[in-house]
Structures are given as structure tokens and as C-alpha cells.
Tab-separated table of C-alpha atoms in Angstrom:
chain	number	residue	atom	x	y	z
A	260	MET	CA	14.591	-11.983	-6.327
A	261	SER	CA	14.574	-8.856	-8.323
A	262	ILE	CA	14.372	-5.332	-6.840
A	263	VAL	CA	11.077	-3.608	-7.654
A	264	LEU	CA	11.593	-0.383	-5.859
A	265	GLU	CA	14.662	1.461	-4.608
A	266	GLY	CA	15.073	4.692	-2.626
A	267	LYS	CA	18.463	6.497	-2.898
A	268	ASN	CA	19.267	9.307	-0.585
A	269	VAL	CA	15.397	10.309	-0.445
A	270	THR	CA	15.146	13.820	1.071
A	271	LYS	CA	12.214	16.049	1.464
A	272	THR	CA	12.303	19.437	2.904
A	273	PHE	CA	9.507	21.965	3.328
A	274	GLY	CA	9.664	25.804	3.770
A	275	SER	CA	12.396	28.253	2.626
A	276	ARG	CA	15.429	30.184	3.787
A	277	GLY	CA	15.592	30.429	7.608
A	278	ASN	CA	12.285	28.296	8.156
A	279	VAL	CA	13.223	24.938	6.644
A	280	TYR	CA	11.807	21.597	7.944
A	281	GLU	CA	13.536	18.488	6.858
A	282	ALA	CA	10.843	15.718	6.804
A	283	LEU	CA	13.122	12.991	5.177
A	284	LYS	CA	16.874	13.025	5.793
A	285	GLY	CA	18.417	10.976	3.040
A	286	ILE	CA	16.603	7.598	3.297
A	287	ASP	CA	18.174	4.567	1.521
A	288	PHE	CA	16.356	1.063	1.073
A	289	THR	CA	15.254	-1.486	-1.480
A	290	ILE	CA	12.018	-3.532	-1.750
A	291	GLU	CA	12.180	-6.841	-3.574
A	292	GLU	CA	9.495	-8.440	-5.672
A	293	GLY	CA	6.970	-10.250	-3.466
A	294	GLU	CA	7.660	-8.452	-0.230
A	295	PHE	CA	4.930	-7.129	2.031
A	296	VAL	CA	6.536	-4.196	3.785
A	297	GLY	CA	5.031	-2.109	6.641
A	298	ILE	CA	6.085	1.343	7.298
A	299	MET	CA	5.581	2.584	10.902
A	300	GLY	CA	6.747	5.501	13.145
A	301	PRO	CA	5.376	8.107	15.595
A	302	SER	CA	3.240	10.977	14.419
A	303	GLY	CA	5.397	13.452	12.442
A	304	ALA	CA	8.225	10.860	11.784
A	305	GLY	CA	7.982	11.241	8.031
A	306	LYS	CA	6.218	7.843	7.202
A	307	THR	CA	3.285	9.601	5.160
A	308	THR	CA	5.732	11.914	3.480
A	309	LEU	CA	7.835	8.763	2.504
A	310	MET	CA	4.748	6.867	1.315
A	311	ASN	CA	3.650	9.939	-0.976
A	312	ILE	CA	7.106	10.157	-2.503
A	313	LEU	CA	7.320	6.242	-3.170
A	314	SER	CA	3.815	6.297	-4.637
A	315	THR	CA	4.668	9.287	-6.989
A	316	ILE	CA	2.006	11.440	-5.388
A	317	ASP	CA	4.803	13.829	-4.333
A	318	ARG	CA	8.435	14.224	-5.382
A	319	PRO	CA	11.596	14.201	-3.291
A	320	THR	CA	13.545	17.473	-2.747
A	321	ASP	CA	16.754	15.485	-3.518
A	322	GLY	CA	17.475	11.701	-4.036
A	323	GLU	CA	16.011	8.993	-6.417
A	324	VAL	CA	13.184	6.680	-6.440
A	325	TRP	CA	13.462	3.702	-8.884
A	326	ILE	CA	10.504	1.564	-9.636
A	327	GLN	CA	10.985	-1.255	-12.163
A	328	GLY	CA	14.218	0.361	-13.317
A	329	GLU	CA	12.902	3.764	-13.922
A	330	ASN	CA	13.731	6.892	-11.853
A	331	VAL	CA	10.189	8.146	-11.187
A	332	ALA	CA	11.483	11.295	-9.418
A	333	LEU	CA	12.666	12.575	-12.738
A	334	MET	CA	9.664	11.715	-14.793
A	335	LYS	CA	7.593	14.457	-16.423
A	336	ASP	CA	4.015	14.774	-15.330
A	337	LYS	CA	2.456	13.128	-18.427
A	338	LYS	CA	4.758	10.179	-18.411
A	339	LEU	CA	4.415	9.864	-14.617
A	340	SER	CA	0.675	9.749	-14.826
A	341	ALA	CA	0.876	6.998	-17.339
A	342	PHE	CA	3.391	5.041	-15.251
A	343	ARG	CA	1.225	5.297	-12.229
A	344	ARG	CA	-1.757	4.101	-14.076
A	345	ASN	CA	0.057	1.074	-15.547
A	346	HIS	CA	2.313	-0.003	-12.770
A	347	LEU	CA	0.903	1.029	-9.344
A	348	GLY	CA	-2.144	0.258	-7.271
A	349	PHE	CA	-3.593	2.304	-4.446
A	350	ILE	CA	-5.649	1.403	-1.265
A	351	PHE	CA	-6.570	4.473	0.753
A	352	GLN	CA	-8.085	4.639	4.309
A	353	ASP	CA	-11.254	6.304	2.974
A	354	TYR	CA	-11.715	3.855	0.133
A	355	ASN	CA	-12.026	6.419	-2.756
A	356	LEU	CA	-14.889	4.603	-4.377
A	357	LEU	CA	-17.365	6.387	-6.728
A	358	ASP	CA	-20.782	6.254	-5.220
A	359	THR	CA	-22.480	6.547	-8.608
A	360	LEU	CA	-20.802	3.331	-9.891
A	361	THR	CA	-21.490	-0.335	-8.725
A	362	VAL	CA	-18.856	-2.425	-7.083
A	363	LYS	CA	-18.187	-4.095	-10.484
A	364	GLU	CA	-17.759	-0.736	-12.077
A	365	ASN	CA	-15.484	0.545	-9.524
A	366	ILE	CA	-13.247	-2.389	-9.659
A	367	LEU	CA	-13.107	-2.271	-13.484
A	368	LEU	CA	-12.318	1.442	-13.622
A	369	PRO	CA	-8.596	1.071	-14.075
A	370	LEU	CA	-9.140	-1.217	-17.040
A	371	THR	CA	-11.372	1.172	-18.874
A	372	VAL	CA	-8.414	2.967	-20.366
A	373	THR	CA	-6.783	-0.225	-21.553
A	374	LYS	CA	-7.295	-2.078	-24.785
A	375	MET	CA	-8.527	-5.104	-22.982
A	376	SER	CA	-11.569	-6.834	-24.406
A	377	LYS	CA	-14.806	-6.957	-22.369
A	378	LYS	CA	-14.500	-10.761	-22.084
A	379	GLU	CA	-10.935	-10.470	-20.602
A	380	MET	CA	-12.172	-7.722	-18.228
A	381	GLU	CA	-14.968	-9.857	-16.977
A	382	ALA	CA	-12.684	-12.786	-16.389
A	383	LYS	CA	-10.176	-10.758	-14.387
A	384	LEU	CA	-13.097	-9.243	-12.439
A	385	LYS	CA	-14.365	-12.561	-11.445
A	386	ASP	CA	-10.994	-13.961	-10.529
A	387	THR	CA	-10.023	-10.837	-8.342
A	388	ALA	CA	-13.450	-10.432	-6.782
A	389	MET	CA	-13.824	-14.165	-5.934
A	390	ARG	CA	-10.479	-14.258	-4.186
A	391	LEU	CA	-11.335	-11.197	-2.112
A	392	GLY	CA	-14.773	-12.595	-1.298
A	393	ILE	CA	-16.890	-9.826	-2.873
A	394	TYR	CA	-17.948	-11.227	-6.188
A	395	GLU	CA	-21.539	-11.507	-5.058
A	396	LEU	CA	-21.503	-7.831	-4.348
A	397	ALA	CA	-20.785	-7.008	-7.983
A	398	ASP	CA	-24.116	-5.225	-8.649
A	399	LYS	CA	-24.466	-3.348	-5.392
A	400	TYR	CA	-23.511	0.367	-4.940
A	401	PRO	CA	-20.819	1.535	-2.222
A	402	TYR	CA	-23.596	2.821	0.105
A	403	GLU	CA	-25.149	-0.593	0.179
A	404	ILE	CA	-22.082	-2.409	1.633
A	405	SER	CA	-19.981	-2.378	4.783
A	406	GLY	CA	-16.803	-0.548	5.403
A	407	GLY	CA	-14.775	-3.727	5.371
A	408	GLN	CA	-16.472	-4.820	2.034
A	409	LYS	CA	-15.734	-1.320	0.659
A	410	GLN	CA	-12.068	-1.736	1.434
A	411	ARG	CA	-11.967	-4.990	-0.162
A	412	VAL	CA	-13.612	-3.417	-3.197
A	413	ALA	CA	-10.675	-0.899	-3.093
A	414	ALA	CA	-8.141	-3.705	-2.834
A	415	ALA	CA	-9.617	-5.476	-5.824
A	416	ARG	CA	-9.514	-2.222	-7.850
A	417	ALA	CA	-5.875	-1.871	-6.935
A	418	MET	CA	-5.040	-5.482	-7.700
A	419	ILE	CA	-6.884	-5.922	-11.067
A	420	THR	CA	-4.168	-4.396	-13.229
A	421	ASN	CA	-1.426	-6.579	-11.773
A	422	PRO	CA	0.559	-3.711	-10.534
A	423	ALA	CA	4.288	-3.838	-9.774
A	424	VAL	CA	3.594	-2.314	-6.447
A	425	ILE	CA	0.386	-1.804	-4.273
A	426	PHE	CA	0.479	1.162	-1.912
A	427	ALA	CA	-1.848	0.876	1.149
A	428	ASP	CA	-2.159	3.912	3.260
A	429	GLU	CA	-3.649	3.125	6.600
A	430	PRO	CA	-6.003	0.652	5.000
A	431	THR	CA	-7.447	-0.693	8.185
A	432	GLY	CA	-7.759	2.713	9.790
A	433	ALA	CA	-11.580	3.160	9.272
A	434	LEU	CA	-12.450	-0.546	10.010
A	435	ASP	CA	-13.377	-2.457	13.086
A	436	SER	CA	-10.956	-5.252	14.213
A	437	LYS	CA	-12.997	-8.145	12.509
A	438	ALA	CA	-13.219	-6.222	9.178
A	439	ALA	CA	-9.480	-5.139	9.548
A	440	SER	CA	-8.365	-8.801	10.165
A	441	SER	CA	-10.361	-10.011	7.224
A	442	LEU	CA	-8.839	-7.497	4.910
A	443	LEU	CA	-5.273	-8.200	6.149
A	444	GLU	CA	-5.751	-11.934	5.720
A	445	LYS	CA	-6.845	-11.328	2.012
A	446	LEU	CA	-3.770	-9.054	1.406
A	447	SER	CA	-1.559	-11.550	2.954
A	448	GLN	CA	-3.049	-14.363	0.774
A	449	LEU	CA	-2.556	-12.141	-2.351
A	450	ASN	CA	1.015	-11.424	-1.337
A	451	GLN	CA	1.895	-15.077	-0.826
A	452	GLU	CA	-0.064	-16.672	-3.714
A	453	ASP	CA	0.545	-13.929	-6.406
A	454	ARG	CA	3.774	-12.659	-5.029
A	455	ALA	CA	2.060	-9.144	-4.970
A	456	THR	CA	4.435	-6.482	-3.757
A	457	ILE	CA	2.772	-4.224	-1.049
A	458	ILE	CA	3.849	-1.363	0.933
A	459	MET	CA	1.628	-0.409	3.782
A	460	VAL	CA	1.795	2.510	6.108
A	461	THR	CA	0.130	1.911	9.359
A	462	HIS	CA	0.250	2.983	13.087
A	463	ASP	CA	-1.277	-0.482	14.008
A	464	PRO	CA	1.193	-3.358	15.099
A	465	LEU	CA	-1.595	-5.742	14.506
A	466	ALA	CA	-1.669	-4.762	10.867
A	467	SER	CA	2.125	-4.772	10.614
A	468	SER	CA	2.306	-8.335	12.022
A	469	TYR	CA	0.966	-9.571	8.608
A	470	CYS	CA	4.066	-7.955	6.879
A	471	SER	CA	7.199	-9.805	5.979
A	472	ARG	CA	9.251	-6.745	6.904
A	473	VAL	CA	8.572	-3.624	8.880
A	474	LEU	CA	10.591	-0.390	8.554
A	475	PHE	CA	10.396	2.013	11.486
A	476	ILE	CA	10.906	5.788	10.737
A	477	LYS	CA	11.937	8.312	13.240
A	478	ASP	CA	12.738	11.905	12.720
A	479	GLY	CA	12.871	11.517	8.993
A	480	GLN	CA	15.298	8.571	9.116
A	481	ILE	CA	15.053	4.820	9.219
A	482	TYR	CA	15.351	3.893	12.874
A	483	THR	CA	15.471	0.048	12.461
A	484	GLU	CA	13.779	-2.728	10.594
A	485	LEU	CA	12.294	-6.138	11.607
A	486	PHE	CA	12.167	-9.262	9.397
A	487	LYS	CA	9.404	-11.790	10.136
A	488	GLY	CA	11.290	-14.734	8.776
A	489	GLU	CA	9.903	-18.018	10.085
A	490	GLN	CA	8.463	-16.723	13.280
A	491	THR	CA	4.735	-16.782	14.017
A	492	ARG	CA	2.638	-13.609	13.513
A	493	GLN	CA	2.175	-13.494	17.277
A	494	ALA	CA	5.934	-13.524	18.025
A	495	PHE	CA	6.340	-10.881	15.245
A	496	PHE	CA	3.596	-8.794	16.799
A	497	LYS	CA	5.477	-8.710	20.057
A	498	ARG	CA	8.691	-7.585	18.589
A	499	ILE	CA	6.903	-4.854	16.665
A	500	MET	CA	5.232	-3.788	19.937
A	501	ASN	CA	8.569	-3.519	21.726
A	502	ILE	CA	10.110	-1.353	18.948
A	503	GLN	CA	6.903	0.891	18.833
A	504	GLY	CA	7.146	1.095	22.638
A	505	ALA	CA	10.672	2.328	22.331
A	506	LEU	CA	9.648	4.957	19.910
A	507	GLY	CA	6.774	6.053	22.087
A	508	GLY	CA	4.042	4.732	19.996
A	509	GLU	CA	0.562	3.739	20.930
A	510	GLY	CA	-0.134	0.485	22.537
A	511	TYR	CA	-2.381	-2.356	21.230
A	512	ASP	CA	-3.213	-5.568	22.927
A	513	ARG	CA	-5.317	-7.357	20.297
A	514	ILE	CA	-3.831	-10.171	18.194
């Protein structure tokens, strides 16, 4: 397998002089093509800061972030913007859909800046939306569909450019358990069938149990990691719960 993303001594500090807070303390790790990686940790552990840096929303104070062989931490803003558009996909907790556009138009938005023909765009839309179970919603507006459907539209928008990495920031945070499970099943399916590389920050061990690996962050450092391997999702869920309990995280009993 090839390495898609690599963090080397990723450090992030806030403040200056005598009032410096070190949010990330020299984190090192690699993510290979086709992995579905969860990032967990207590509030204030640094997981959101890490996600922001890996997804190029923020820059590290020190260290390197390599995505597809390029050190994005050193990229100038214009080049970074183009790289983000061409190689990365994003799913946010609050969907980030445009209310004035239909479901179809929201999904196709990332392709409007490419040279792809209308016929090719329509084909990609149908394939992606069908697999996420939202093709029949194409002509509806975001206010006409449920939260779970909105999040699947956001996932389709993230997937349609075939990005090197999809970043999901608490994607199930605003969903009920049924909608959350449906979304996670779809993401897991895309990961397994398309070898889509997904990095997901979540506080929920249920969500993390769909991942192939989970990184636990504590006090700005990697505390430990779990690999799912051949075990069942239920067994993986219990192991995640045990680590989360040791870290003082919230408890969940749904699986």
C-alpha cells in the first residue's frame, strides 16, 4: 500500500512569550491509501487542531504534513487552495450545503471549476448519488430533506472529485442514531469498495467502530492506537470503549 498522508513532528502552539499553550506536541504518523481512520480523545486533547492541520485549514507551528508526496505545510496560499480543491474532500457536522442550490447543484459544485463535460458530470452525479441512496432527491432543496439526507449529500459532494483523502469532522454529531448508522454504513461501503481514504474526528465510539484504525489523542500527543483487523465491529466497539474509559471520555451503550 502507498502512503497517502504523513505527519512528521506536527506541533502547534498558541499564544506568545510567557503565555504559550502547546496544543500538539510533535505528532508522527502515517495513513495509507484505503484506510478509514478515526481520531478520538477527550475535550481539549488536540484532535480538532490536528484535523484542521491535516486538512490544510490551519498550518502547524513546526513539523511537516505530506499529502500525496507534497508538503502542504509549506505551500503558498494560492497553490494550497488549488491542492485542497483537487485532492481533498470535506464532510462537516453542519453539512455546509447552500440552501439556494438543489441537492444536484450542491453535489456538482466542486466539479464546476473543472473542465469536465456536462455529460461526464451527470454520469458522476448519478453514480455517486445512487450509491449514497440520494439520487431521487436530486431536484429537492436542502430545507426539504432530513438531516441524515443532508449529510449524505455532503458526503456525495466530498466524494465526487475522487479525492485522495476525505476529512469528516464529527459527521454524525447532528444526526439521530438511525441516520448516523446509515451514513456510517455508506462511508464504510465507499471505503471498502472504492478504497476511499477517510479520516474522521469523532467523540462517539459507535462511529469509530466503523473505522479500520483509531488514533487516540491525549494532551496533544498520540496516546495509543487500535487496529480493527479481522474482529467484529461489536468487539472493536468494546475495545474503543475501554480506551475511551481510560481517557475519561463519555460512555455510549448503543451498537
